Short mmCIF file of C-alpha atoms and ligand atoms in Angstrom, two decimals:
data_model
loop_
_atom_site.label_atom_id
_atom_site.label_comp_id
_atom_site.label_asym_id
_atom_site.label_seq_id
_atom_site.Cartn_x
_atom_site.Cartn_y
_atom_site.Cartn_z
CA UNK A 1 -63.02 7.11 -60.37
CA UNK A 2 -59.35 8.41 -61.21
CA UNK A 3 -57.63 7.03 -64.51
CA UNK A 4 -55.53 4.74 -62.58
CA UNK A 5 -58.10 2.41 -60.97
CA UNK A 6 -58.01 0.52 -64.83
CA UNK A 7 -54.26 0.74 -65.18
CA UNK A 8 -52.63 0.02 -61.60
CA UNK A 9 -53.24 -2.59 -59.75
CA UNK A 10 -51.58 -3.95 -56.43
CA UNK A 11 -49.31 -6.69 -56.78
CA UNK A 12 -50.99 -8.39 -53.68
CA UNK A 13 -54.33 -8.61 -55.67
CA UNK A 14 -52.91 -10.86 -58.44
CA UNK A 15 -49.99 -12.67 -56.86
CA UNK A 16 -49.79 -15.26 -54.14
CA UNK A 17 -46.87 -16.59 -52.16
CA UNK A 18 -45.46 -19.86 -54.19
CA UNK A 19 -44.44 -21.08 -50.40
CA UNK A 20 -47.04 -19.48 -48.01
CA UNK A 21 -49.61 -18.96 -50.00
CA UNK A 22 -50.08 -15.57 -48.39
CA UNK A 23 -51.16 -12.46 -50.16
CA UNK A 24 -48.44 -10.06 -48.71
CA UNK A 25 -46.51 -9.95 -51.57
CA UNK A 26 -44.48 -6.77 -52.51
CA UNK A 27 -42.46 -6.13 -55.50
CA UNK A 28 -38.50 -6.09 -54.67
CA UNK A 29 -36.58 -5.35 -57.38
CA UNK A 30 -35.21 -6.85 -60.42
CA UNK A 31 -33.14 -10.27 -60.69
CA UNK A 32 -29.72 -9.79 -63.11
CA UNK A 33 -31.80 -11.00 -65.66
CA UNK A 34 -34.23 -7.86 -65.62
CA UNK A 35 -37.29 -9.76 -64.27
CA UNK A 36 -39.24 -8.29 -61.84
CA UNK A 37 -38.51 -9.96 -58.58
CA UNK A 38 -41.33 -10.59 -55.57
CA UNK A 39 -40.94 -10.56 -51.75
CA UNK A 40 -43.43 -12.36 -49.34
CA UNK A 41 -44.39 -10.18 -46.38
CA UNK A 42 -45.12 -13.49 -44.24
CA UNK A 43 -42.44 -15.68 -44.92
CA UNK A 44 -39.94 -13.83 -46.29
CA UNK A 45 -39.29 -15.41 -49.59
CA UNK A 46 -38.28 -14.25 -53.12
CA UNK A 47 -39.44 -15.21 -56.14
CA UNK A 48 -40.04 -14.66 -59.36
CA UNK A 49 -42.94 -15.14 -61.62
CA UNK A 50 -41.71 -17.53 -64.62
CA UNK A 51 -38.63 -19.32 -63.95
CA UNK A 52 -36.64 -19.70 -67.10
CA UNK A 53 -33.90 -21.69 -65.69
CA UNK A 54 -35.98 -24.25 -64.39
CA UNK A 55 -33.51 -25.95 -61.72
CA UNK A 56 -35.09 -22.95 -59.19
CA UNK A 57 -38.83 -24.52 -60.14
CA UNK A 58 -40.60 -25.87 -57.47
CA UNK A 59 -42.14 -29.10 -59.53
CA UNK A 60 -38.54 -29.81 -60.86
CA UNK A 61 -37.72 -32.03 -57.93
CA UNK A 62 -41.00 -34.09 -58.02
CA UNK A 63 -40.34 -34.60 -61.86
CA UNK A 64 -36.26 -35.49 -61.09
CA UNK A 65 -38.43 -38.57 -59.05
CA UNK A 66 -40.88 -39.44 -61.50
CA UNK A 67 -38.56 -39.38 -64.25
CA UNK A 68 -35.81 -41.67 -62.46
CA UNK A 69 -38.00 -44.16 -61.41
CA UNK A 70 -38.92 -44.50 -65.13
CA UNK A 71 -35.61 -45.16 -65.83
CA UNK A 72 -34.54 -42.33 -67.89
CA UNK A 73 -30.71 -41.63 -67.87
CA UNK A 74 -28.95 -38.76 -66.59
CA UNK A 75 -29.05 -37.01 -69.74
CA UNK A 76 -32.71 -37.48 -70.89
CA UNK A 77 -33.86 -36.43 -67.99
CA UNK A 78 -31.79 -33.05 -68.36
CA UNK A 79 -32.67 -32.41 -71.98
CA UNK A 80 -36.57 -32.60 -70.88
CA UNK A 81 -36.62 -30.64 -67.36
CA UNK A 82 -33.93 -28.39 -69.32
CA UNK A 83 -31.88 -28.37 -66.54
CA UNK A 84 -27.81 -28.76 -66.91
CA UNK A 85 -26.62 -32.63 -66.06
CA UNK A 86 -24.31 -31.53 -62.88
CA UNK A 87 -27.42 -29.52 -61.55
CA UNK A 88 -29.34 -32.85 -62.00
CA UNK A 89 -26.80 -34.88 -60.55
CA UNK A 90 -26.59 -32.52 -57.41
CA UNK A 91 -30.25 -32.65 -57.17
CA UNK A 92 -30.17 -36.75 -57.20
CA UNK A 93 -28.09 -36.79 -54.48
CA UNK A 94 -30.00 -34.54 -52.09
CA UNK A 95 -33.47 -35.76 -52.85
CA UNK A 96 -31.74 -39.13 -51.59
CA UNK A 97 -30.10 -38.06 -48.70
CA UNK A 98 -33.62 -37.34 -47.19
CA UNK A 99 -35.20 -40.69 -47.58
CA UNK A 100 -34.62 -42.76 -44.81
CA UNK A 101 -34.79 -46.73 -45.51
CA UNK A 102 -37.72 -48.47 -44.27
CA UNK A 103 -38.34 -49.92 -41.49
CA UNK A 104 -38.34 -54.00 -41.19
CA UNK A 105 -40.78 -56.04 -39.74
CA UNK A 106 -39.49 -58.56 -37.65
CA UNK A 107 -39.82 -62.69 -38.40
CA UNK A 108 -40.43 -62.18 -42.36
CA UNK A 109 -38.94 -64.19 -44.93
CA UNK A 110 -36.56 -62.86 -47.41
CA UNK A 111 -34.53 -63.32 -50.79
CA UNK A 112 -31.57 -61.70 -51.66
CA UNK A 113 -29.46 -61.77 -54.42
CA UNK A 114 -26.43 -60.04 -56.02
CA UNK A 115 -26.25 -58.45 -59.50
CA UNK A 116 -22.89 -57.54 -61.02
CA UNK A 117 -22.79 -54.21 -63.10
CA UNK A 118 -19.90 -51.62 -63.05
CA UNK A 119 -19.31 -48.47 -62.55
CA UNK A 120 -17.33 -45.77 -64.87
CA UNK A 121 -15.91 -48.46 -66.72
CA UNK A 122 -16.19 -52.25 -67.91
CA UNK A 123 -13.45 -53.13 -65.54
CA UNK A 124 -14.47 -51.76 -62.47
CA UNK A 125 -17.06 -54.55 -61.50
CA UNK A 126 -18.74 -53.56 -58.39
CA UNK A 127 -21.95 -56.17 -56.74
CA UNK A 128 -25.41 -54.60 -56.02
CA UNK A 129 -26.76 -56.49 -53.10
CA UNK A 130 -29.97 -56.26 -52.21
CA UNK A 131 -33.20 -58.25 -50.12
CA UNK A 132 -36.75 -58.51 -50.73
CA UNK A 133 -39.20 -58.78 -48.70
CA UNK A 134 -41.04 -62.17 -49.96
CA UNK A 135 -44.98 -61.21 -49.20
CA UNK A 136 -44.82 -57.65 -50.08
CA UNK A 137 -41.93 -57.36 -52.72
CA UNK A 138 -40.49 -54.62 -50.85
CA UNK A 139 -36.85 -54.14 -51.10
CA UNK A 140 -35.55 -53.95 -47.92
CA UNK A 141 -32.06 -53.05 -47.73
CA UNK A 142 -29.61 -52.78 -50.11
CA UNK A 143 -25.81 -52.40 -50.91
CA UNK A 144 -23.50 -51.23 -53.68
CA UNK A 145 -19.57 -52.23 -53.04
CA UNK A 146 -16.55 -54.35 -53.93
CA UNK A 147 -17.48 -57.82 -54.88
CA UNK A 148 -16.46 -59.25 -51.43
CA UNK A 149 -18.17 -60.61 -48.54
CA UNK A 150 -18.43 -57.28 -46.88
CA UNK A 151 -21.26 -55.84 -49.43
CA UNK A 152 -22.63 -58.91 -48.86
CA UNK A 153 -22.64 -59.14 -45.21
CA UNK A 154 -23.69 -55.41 -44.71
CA UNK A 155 -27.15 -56.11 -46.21
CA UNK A 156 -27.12 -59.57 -44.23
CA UNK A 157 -26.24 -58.06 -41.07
CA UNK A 158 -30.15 -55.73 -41.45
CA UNK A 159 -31.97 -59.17 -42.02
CA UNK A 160 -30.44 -61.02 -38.90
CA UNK A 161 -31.51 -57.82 -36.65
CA UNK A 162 -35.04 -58.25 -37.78
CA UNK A 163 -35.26 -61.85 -36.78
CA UNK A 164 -35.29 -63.01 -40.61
CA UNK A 165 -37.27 -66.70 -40.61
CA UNK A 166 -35.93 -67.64 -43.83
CA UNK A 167 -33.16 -66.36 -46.27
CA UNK A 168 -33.79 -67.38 -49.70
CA UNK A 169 -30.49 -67.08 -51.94
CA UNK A 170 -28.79 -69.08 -54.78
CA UNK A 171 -25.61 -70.59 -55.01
CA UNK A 172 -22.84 -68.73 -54.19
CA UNK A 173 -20.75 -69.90 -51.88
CA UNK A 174 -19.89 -66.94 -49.72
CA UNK A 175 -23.60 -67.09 -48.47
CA UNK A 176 -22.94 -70.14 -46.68
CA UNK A 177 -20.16 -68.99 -44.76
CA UNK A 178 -22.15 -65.61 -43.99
CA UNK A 179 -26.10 -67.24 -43.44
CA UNK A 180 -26.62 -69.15 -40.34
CA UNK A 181 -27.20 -72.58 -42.01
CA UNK A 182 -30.84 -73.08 -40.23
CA UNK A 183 -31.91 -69.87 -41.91
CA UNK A 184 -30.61 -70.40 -45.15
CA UNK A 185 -31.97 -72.01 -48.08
CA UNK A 186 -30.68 -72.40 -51.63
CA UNK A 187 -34.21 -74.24 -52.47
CA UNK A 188 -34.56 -74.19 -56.30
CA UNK A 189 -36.91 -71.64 -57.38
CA UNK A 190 -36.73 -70.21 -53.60
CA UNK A 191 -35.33 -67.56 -55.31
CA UNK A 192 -38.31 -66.79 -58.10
CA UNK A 193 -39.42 -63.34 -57.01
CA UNK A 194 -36.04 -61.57 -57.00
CA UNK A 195 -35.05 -62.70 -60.22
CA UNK A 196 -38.22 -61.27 -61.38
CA UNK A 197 -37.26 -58.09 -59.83
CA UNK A 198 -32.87 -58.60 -61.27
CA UNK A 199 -34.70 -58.29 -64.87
CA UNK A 200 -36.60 -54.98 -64.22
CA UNK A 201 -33.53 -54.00 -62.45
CA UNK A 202 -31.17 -54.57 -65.03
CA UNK A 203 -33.01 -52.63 -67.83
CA UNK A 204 -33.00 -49.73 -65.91
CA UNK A 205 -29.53 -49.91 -64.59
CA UNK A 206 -28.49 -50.55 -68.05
CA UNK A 207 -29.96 -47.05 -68.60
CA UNK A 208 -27.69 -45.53 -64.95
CA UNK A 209 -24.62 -47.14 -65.96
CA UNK A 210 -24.17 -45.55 -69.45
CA UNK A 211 -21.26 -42.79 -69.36
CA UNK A 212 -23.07 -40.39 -68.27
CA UNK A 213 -22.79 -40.75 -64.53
CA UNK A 214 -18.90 -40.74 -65.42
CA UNK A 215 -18.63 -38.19 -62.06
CA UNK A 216 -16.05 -38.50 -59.63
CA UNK A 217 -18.83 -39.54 -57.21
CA UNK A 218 -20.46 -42.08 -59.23
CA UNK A 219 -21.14 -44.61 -56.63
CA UNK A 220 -23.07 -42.47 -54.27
CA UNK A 221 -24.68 -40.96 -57.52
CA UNK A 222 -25.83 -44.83 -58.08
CA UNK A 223 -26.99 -45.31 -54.71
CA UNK A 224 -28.67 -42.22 -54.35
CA UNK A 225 -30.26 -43.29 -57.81
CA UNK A 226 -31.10 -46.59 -56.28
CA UNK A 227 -32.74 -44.78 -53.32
CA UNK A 228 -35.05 -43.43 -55.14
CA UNK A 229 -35.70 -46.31 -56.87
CA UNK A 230 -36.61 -48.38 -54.62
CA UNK A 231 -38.07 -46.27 -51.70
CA UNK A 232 -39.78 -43.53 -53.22
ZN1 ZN B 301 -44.77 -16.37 -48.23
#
């Protein structure tokens, strides 16, 4: 056996594909930052081995979720994936853009509600409108706008297409005027399980409306935030 058999070894022995799987991995140079870079025969992709900047890692987007949904702000959430807030931020708003809202069953009975919180700053109340799904506690559609009857009406507009039996909601007055009157009920506690869910809510968006998602595109930043939230 020649000296080399101990000290070289082929890169396709010890190095799999991160996206194929495959073995067909060659080396291909070196990244600006001196490490050695990887190219995958199969598929075509380049990697490296240890990502130091770990926005490029391949977990960082399943931990973006998990984190979110715990409630973390912007900034926590940066600190521990060490990733830089606007790179978070961006990432927030893609993941969302690919989940599509469920789809409603027809004849079910729902509550909805509206929650006032703001957005940038103290002045610039906005209404979070949103329905749930009585049996299963699903949120079903929501809204984030002005406080007028057209937030309100976009997230009414989903329940009358899906046949809604029942529309639980309190007091406001608007509702009236937008809820045809056989379908809607301002029954005391008819409205139980979605103030359940506005406390949850509100300690977490306590946590989304601190400064840090002071970003030009703060509302879809909340929605997409929301998103995930709810339908993830
Ligand atoms: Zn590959």
């Amino acid at each position: 056996m020649s000296k080399n058999a101990t000290s070289c070894f082929k890169v396709s022995d010890t190095i799999n594909c991160p996206k194929c799987k495959e073995k067909k991995v060659i080396k291909n140079g070196r990244t600006k930052n001196n490490k050695q870079q990887y190219y995958c025969k199969t598929c075509c992709h380049r990697f490296i081995e240890n990502y130091s900047y770990q926005a490029y890692n391949p977990n960082t987007n399943q931990n973006i979720i998990k984190l979110t949904k715990e409630g973390l702000g912007i900034r926590s959430i940066a600190r521990i994936l060490k990733i830089s807030p606007t790179t978070l931020l961006k990432r927030i708003v893609s993941i969302a853009k690919s989940i599509i809202s469920p789809i409603i069953s027809k004849g079910k009975t729902y509550e909805v509600d509206e929650l006032c919180t703001y957005i940038r700053h103290k002045k610039n109340y906005i209404w979070l409108v949103y329905a749930l799904e009585r049996n299963s506690k699903n949120v079903v559609s929501f809204n984030v706008g002005k406080r007028t009857n057209r937030t309100l009406s976009q997230v009414l507009e989903t329940l009358k297409l899906s046949d809604a039996k029942k529309i639980y909601t309190d007091r406001l007055k608007n509702y009236s005027y937008l809820i045809d009157e056989k379908l809607h009920s301002v029954k005391r506690f008819g409205t139980n399980h979605i103030e359940r869910k506005n406390l949850t809510l509100r300690t977490h968006l306590k946590r989304l409306n601190r400064r840090t998602i002071c970003f030009s595109k703060s509302l879809l930043v909340l929605v997409s935030i929301l998103k995930i939230y709810f339908w993830i």
